[in-house]
CSV table of C-alpha atoms in Angstrom, one decimal:
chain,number,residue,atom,x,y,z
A,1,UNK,CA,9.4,-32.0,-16.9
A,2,UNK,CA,12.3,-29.7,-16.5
A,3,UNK,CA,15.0,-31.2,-14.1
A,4,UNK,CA,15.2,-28.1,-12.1
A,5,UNK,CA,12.0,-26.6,-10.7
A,6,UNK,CA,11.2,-23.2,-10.9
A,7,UNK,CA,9.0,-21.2,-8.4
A,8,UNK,CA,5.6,-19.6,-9.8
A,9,UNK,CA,5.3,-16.4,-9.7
A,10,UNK,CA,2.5,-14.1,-11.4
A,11,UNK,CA,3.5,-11.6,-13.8
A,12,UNK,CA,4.6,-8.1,-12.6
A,13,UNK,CA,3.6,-4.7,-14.2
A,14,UNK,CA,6.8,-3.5,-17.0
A,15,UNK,CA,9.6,-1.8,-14.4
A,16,UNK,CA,9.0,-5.1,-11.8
A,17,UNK,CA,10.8,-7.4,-11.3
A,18,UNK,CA,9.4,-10.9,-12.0
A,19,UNK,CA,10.0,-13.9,-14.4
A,20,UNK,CA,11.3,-13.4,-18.1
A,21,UNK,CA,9.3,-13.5,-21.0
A,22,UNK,CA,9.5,-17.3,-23.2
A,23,UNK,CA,7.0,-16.5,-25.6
A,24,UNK,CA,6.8,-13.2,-28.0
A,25,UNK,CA,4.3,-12.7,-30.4
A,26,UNK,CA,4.5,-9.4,-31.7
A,27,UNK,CA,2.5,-8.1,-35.1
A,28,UNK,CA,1.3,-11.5,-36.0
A,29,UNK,CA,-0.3,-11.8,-39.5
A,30,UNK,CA,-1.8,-14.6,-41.1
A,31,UNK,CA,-4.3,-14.9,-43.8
A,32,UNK,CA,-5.3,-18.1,-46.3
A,33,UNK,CA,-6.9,-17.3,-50.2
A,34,UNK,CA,-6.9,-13.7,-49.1
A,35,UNK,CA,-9.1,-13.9,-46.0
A,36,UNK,CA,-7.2,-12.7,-42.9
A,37,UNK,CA,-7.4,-15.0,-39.6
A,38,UNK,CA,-5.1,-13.5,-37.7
A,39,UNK,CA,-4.7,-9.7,-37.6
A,40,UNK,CA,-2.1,-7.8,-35.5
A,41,UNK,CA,-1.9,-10.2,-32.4
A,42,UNK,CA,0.5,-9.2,-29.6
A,43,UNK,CA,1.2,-10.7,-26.7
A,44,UNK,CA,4.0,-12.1,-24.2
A,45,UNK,CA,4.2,-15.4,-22.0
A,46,UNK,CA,5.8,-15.0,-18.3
A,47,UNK,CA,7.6,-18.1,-17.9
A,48,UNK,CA,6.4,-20.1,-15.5
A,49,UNK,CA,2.7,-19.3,-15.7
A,50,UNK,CA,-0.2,-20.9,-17.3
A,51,UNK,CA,-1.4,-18.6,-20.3
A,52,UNK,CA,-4.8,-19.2,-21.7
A,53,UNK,CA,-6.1,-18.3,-25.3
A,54,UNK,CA,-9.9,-18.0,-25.3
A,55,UNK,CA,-12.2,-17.0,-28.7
A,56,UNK,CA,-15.2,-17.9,-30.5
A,57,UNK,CA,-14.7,-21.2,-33.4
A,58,UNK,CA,-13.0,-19.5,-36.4
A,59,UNK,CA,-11.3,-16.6,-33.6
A,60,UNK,CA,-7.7,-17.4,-34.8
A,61,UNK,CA,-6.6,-19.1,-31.7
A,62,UNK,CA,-4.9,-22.5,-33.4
A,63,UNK,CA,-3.3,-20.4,-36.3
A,64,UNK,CA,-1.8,-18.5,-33.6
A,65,UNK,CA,-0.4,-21.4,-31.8
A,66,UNK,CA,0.5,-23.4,-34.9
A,67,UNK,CA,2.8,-20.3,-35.8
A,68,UNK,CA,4.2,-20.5,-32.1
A,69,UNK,CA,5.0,-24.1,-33.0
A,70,UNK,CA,6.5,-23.3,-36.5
A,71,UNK,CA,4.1,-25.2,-37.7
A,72,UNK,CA,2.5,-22.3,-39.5
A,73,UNK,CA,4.8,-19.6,-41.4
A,74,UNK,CA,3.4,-16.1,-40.5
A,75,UNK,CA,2.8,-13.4,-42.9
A,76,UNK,CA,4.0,-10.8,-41.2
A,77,UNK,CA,5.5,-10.5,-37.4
A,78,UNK,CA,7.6,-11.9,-35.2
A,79,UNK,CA,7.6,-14.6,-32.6
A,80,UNK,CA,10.1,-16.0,-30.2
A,81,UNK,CA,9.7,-19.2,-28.1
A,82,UNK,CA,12.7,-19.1,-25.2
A,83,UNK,CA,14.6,-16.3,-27.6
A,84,UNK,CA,14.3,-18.6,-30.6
A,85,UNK,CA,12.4,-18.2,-33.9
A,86,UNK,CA,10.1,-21.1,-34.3
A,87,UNK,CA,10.7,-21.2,-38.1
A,88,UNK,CA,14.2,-20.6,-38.8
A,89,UNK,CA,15.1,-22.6,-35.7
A,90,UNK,CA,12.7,-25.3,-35.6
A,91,UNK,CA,14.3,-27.9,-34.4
A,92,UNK,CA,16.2,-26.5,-31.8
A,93,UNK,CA,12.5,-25.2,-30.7
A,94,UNK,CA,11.5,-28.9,-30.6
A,95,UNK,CA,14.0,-29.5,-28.2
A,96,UNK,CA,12.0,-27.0,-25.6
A,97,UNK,CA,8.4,-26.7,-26.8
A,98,UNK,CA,6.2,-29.8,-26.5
A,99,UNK,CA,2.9,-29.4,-27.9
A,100,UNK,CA,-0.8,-31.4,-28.2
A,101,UNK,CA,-2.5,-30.7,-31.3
A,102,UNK,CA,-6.2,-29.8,-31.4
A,103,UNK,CA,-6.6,-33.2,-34.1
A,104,UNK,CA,-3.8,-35.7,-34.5
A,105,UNK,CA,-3.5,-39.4,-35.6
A,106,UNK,CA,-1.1,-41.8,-35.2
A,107,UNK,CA,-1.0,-45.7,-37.1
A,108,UNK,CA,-4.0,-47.5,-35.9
A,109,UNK,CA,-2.1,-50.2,-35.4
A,110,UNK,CA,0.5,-48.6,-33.1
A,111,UNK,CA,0.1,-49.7,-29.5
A,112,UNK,CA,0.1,-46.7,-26.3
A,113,UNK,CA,3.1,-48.5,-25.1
A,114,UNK,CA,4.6,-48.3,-28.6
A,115,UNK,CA,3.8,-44.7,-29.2
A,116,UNK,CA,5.4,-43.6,-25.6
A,117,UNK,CA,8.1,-45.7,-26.0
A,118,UNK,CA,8.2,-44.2,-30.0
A,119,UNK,CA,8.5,-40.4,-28.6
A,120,UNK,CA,10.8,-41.2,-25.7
A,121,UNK,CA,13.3,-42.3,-27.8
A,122,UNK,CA,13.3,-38.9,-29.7
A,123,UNK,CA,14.5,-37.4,-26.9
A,124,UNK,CA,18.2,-37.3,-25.4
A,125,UNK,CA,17.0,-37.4,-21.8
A,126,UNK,CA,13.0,-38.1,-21.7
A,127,UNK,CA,10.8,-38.4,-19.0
A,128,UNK,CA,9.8,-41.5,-17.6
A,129,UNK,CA,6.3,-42.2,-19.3
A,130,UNK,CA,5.2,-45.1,-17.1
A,131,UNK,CA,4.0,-42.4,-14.5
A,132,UNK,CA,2.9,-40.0,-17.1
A,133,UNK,CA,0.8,-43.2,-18.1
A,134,UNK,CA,-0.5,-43.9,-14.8
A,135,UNK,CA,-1.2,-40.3,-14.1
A,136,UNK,CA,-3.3,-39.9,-17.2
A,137,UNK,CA,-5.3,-43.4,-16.6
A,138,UNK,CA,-3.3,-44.9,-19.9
A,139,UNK,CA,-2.1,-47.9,-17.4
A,140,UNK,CA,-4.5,-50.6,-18.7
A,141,UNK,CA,-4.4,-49.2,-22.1
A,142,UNK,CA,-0.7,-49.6,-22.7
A,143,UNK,CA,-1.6,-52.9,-25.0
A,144,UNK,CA,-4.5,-51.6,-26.7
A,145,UNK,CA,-3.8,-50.6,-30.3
A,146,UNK,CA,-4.5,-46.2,-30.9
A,147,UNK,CA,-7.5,-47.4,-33.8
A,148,UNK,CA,-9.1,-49.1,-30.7
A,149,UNK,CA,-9.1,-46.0,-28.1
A,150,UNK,CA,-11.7,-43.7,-27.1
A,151,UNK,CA,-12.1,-40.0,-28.1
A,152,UNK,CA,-11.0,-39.3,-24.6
A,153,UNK,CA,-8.4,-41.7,-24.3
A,154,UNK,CA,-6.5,-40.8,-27.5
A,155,UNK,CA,-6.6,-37.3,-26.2
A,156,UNK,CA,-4.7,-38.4,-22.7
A,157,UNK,CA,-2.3,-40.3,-25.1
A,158,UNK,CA,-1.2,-36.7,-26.7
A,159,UNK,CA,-1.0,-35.3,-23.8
A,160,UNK,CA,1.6,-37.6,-22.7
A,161,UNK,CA,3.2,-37.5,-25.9
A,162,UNK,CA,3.6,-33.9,-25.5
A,163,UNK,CA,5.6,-33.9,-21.7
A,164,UNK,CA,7.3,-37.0,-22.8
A,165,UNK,CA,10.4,-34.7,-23.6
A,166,UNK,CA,10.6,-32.7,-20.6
A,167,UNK,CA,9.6,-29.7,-22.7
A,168,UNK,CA,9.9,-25.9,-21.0
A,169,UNK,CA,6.5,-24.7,-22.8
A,170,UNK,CA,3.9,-26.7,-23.6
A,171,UNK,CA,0.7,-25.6,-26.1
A,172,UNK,CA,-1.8,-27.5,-25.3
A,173,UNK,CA,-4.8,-26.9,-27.7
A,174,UNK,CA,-8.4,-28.3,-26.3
A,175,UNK,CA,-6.8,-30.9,-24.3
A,176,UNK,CA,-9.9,-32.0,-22.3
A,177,UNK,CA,-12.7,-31.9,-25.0
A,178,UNK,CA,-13.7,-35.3,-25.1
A,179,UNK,CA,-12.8,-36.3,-21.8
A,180,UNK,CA,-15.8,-36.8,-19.1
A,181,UNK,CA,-15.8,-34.5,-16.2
A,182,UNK,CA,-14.0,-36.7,-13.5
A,183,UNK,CA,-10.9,-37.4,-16.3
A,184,UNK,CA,-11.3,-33.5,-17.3
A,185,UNK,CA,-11.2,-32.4,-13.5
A,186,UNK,CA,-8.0,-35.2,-13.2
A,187,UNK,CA,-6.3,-33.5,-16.1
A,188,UNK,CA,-6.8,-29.9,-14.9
A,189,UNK,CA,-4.6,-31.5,-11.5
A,190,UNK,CA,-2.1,-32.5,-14.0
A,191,UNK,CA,-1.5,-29.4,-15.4
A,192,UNK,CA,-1.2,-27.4,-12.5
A,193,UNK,CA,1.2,-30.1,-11.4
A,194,UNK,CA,3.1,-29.6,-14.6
A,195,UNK,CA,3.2,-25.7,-14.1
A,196,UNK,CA,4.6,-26.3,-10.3
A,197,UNK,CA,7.6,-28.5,-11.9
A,198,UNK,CA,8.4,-25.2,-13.6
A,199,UNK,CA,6.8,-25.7,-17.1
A,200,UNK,CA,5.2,-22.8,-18.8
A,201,UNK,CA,1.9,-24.1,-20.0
A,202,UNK,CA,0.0,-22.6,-23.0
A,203,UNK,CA,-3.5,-23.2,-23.1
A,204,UNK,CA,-6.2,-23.0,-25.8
A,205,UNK,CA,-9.5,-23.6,-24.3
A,206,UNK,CA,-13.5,-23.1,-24.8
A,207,UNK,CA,-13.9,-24.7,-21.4
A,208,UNK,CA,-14.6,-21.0,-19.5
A,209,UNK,CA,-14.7,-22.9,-15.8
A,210,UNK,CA,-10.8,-24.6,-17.4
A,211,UNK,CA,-9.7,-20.7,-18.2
A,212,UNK,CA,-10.8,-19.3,-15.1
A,213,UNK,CA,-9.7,-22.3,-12.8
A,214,UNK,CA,-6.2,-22.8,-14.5
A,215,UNK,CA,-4.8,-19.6,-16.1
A,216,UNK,CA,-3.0,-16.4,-14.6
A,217,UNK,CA,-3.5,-14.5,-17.7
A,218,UNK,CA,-6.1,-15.4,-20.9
A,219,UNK,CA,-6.0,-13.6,-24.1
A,220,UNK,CA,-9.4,-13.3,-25.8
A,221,UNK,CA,-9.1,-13.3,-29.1
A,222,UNK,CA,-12.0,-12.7,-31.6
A,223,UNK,CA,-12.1,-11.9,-35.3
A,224,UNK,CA,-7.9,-12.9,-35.6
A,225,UNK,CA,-7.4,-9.7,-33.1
A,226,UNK,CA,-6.7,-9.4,-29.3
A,227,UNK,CA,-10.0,-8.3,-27.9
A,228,UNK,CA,-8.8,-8.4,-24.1
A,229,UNK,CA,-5.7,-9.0,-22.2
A,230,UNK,CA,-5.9,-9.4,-18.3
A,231,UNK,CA,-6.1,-12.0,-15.3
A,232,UNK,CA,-9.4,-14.0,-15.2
A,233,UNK,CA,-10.6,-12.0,-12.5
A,234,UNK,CA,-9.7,-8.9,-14.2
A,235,UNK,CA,-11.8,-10.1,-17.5
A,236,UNK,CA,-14.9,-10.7,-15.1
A,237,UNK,CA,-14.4,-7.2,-13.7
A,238,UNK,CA,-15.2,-6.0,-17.2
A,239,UNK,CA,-18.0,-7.5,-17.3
A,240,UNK,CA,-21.3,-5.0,-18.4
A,241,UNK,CA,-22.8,-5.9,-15.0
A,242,UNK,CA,-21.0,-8.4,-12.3
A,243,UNK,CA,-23.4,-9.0,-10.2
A,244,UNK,CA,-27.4,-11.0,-11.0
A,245,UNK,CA,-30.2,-10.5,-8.6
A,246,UNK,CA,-33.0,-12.6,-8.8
A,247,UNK,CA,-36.1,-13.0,-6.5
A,248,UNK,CA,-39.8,-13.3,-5.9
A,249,UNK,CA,-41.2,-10.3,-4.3
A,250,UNK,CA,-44.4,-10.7,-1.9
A,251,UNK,CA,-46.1,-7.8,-3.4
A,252,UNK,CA,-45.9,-6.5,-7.2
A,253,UNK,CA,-43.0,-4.4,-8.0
A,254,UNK,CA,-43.4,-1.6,-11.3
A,255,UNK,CA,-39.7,-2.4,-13.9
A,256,UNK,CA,-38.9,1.7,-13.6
A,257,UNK,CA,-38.5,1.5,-9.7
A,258,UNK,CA,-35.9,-0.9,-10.1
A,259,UNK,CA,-34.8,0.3,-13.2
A,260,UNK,CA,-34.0,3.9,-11.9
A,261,UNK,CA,-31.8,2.1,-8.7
A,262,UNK,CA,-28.1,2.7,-9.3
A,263,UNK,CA,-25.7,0.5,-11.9
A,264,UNK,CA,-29.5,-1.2,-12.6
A,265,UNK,CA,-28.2,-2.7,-16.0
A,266,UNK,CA,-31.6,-4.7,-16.7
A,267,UNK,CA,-34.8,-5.5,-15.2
A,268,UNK,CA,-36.6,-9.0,-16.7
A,269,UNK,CA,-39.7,-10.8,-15.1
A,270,UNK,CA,-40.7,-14.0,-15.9
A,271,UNK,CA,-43.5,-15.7,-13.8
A,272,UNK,CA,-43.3,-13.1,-11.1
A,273,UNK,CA,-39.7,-13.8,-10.2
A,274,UNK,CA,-37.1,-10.5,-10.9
A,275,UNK,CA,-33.8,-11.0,-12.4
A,276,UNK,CA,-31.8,-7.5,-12.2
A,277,UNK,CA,-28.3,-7.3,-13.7
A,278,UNK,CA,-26.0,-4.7,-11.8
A,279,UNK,CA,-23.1,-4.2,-9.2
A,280,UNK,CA,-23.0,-4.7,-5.5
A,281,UNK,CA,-23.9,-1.6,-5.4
A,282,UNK,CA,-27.5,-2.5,-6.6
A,283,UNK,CA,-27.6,-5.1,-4.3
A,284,UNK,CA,-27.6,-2.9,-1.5
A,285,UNK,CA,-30.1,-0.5,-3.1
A,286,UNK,CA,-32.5,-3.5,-3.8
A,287,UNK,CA,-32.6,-4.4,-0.2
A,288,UNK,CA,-33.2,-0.8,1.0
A,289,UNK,CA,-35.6,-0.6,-1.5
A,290,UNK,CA,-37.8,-3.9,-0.3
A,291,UNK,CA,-37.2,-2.7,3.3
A,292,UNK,CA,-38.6,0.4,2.5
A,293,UNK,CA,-41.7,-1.1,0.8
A,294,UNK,CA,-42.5,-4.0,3.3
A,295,UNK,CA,-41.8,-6.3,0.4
A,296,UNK,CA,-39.9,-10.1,1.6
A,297,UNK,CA,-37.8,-11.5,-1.3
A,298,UNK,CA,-39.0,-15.2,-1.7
A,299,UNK,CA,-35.8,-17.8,-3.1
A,300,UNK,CA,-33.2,-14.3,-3.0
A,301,UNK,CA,-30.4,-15.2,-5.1
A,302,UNK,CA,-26.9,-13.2,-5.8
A,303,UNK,CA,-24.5,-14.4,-8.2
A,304,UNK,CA,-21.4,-12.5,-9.0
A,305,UNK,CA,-20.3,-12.7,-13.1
A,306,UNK,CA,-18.6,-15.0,-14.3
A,307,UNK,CA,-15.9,-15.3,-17.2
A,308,UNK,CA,-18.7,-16.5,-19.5
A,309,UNK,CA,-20.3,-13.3,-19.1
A,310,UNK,CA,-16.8,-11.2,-19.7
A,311,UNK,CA,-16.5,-13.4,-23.1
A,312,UNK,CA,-20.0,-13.0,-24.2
A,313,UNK,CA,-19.8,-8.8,-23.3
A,314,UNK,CA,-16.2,-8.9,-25.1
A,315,UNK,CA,-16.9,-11.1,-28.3
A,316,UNK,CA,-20.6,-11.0,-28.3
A,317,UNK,CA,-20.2,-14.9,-28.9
């Protein structure tokens, strides 16, 4: 991790002032035997925050990264990690950008402590990886030979791999499938330790409960285009309805009086419990409405959207 720490602070409105863009993807094209997968995505990456990528399988979301990397050549657009083009100066971006791949392999019979001890040495001045090893529960493992790990546990591996150089931006690309949900839940601590030691952390997720607990910003991006842009909670406040009613009324209730209450965006039934979608706004009117009736609400339940229900309303995934 970077040597001098950098405060967090979330990304002001253009005019602000705030922290400088490291990442620019402008225009980005890419597209393999004539079939485009990614179309005209724009975005920027405040340093020092934690930017997610969200999208259905097939979206465009690791093409995009992989041409962040300079792993991919883009057809068209421009990108600059840190001012620097990731093609034409890869390996200075190597230098800054340290990334964990969505599928990687290293020689089975290549030891953890080998392979941390490989990458170190590519670096002029890398961190130590004995804590990055400990941190990510690769202690024990340091002996055990990579063809002999777990799903989960070769995923930690490359995730130490990738800070092992002190990088300024790290991509990190479904770094906790695989992992159980007490490792998962460990790893999310590490990367918002990682983004307090000043890195700028890029994240490609289909985790929605990783997005919404980790990023300050998510791009959605479905059919290689930039469906939506915002803060998590922002995302959830485009949801079609952010707030579910359910309950069990003590006396039958007809669909069209609920359905005619305000921001009433559906009415189901199922076994004689309700299930409205709406706003708070509906909330309120249900409970006049029951008041008004004499009618209790048996098991009353309120649940505010989520950012499941903003990616299912934006991609229809």
């Amino acid at each position: 991790m970077p040597n001098t720490p950098v405060t967090h602070t979330t990304p002001t409105a253009a005019g602000g002032s705030g922290p400088h863009p490291i990442i620019e993807v402008q225009s980005l094209t890419k597209s393999y035997a004539g079939r485009t997968v990614v179309d005209g995505v724009s975005f920027v990456v405040e340093e020092g925050e934690i930017f997610g990528i969200l999208g259905p399988n097939g979206a465009g979301k690791t093409t995009t990264v992989e041409c962040i990397e300079g792993l991919r050549v883009p057809d068209t657009g421009r990108i600059r990690v840190a001012g620097l083009d990731p093609v034409a100066e890869h390996a200075a971006v190597t230098r800054i950008l340290g990334a964990q791949l969505q599928e990687s392999e290293l020689q089975a019979k290549l030891t953890v402590r080998e392979a941390l001890e490989l990458y170190a040495a590519f670096y002029p001045s890398p961190a130590d990886w004995r804590p990055l090893a400990e941190r990510l529960g690769l202690t024990e493992r340091l002996a055990t030979r990579f063809g002999r790990l777990s799903g989960g546990q070769k995923q930690r591996l490359f995730i130490a791999l990738a800070l092992i150089g002190r990088p300024r931006v790290v991509v990190l690309d479904e770094l906790t499938t695989g992992l159980d949900p007490r490792a998962r839940r460990d790893t999310w601590e590490l990367i918002e330790e990682i983004r307090t030691g000043g890195v700028t952390v890029l994240l490609v997720t289909h985790f929605m409960e990783e997005a919404q607990r980790l990023c300050d910003r998510i791009a959605v991006i479905d059919r290689g285009r930039v469906a939506a842009l915002d803060t998590p909670a922002g995302l959830i406040g485009r949801a079609a309805s952010s707030t579910t009613i359910s309950f069990t009324p003590s006396s039958p209730l007809e669909h069209a009086v609920l359905a005619a209450l305000p921001q009433v965006g559906s009415v189901q039934s199922k076994d004689g419990r309700i299930t409205l979608s709406g706003t708070d706004e509906t909330v309120n009117a249900v409970v006049t409405l029951l008041a008004r009736h004499h009618i209790t609400a048996h098991q009353l339940r309120v649940a505010d959207a989520t950012l499941d229900d903003a990616f299912l309303d934006l991609t229809g995934a």
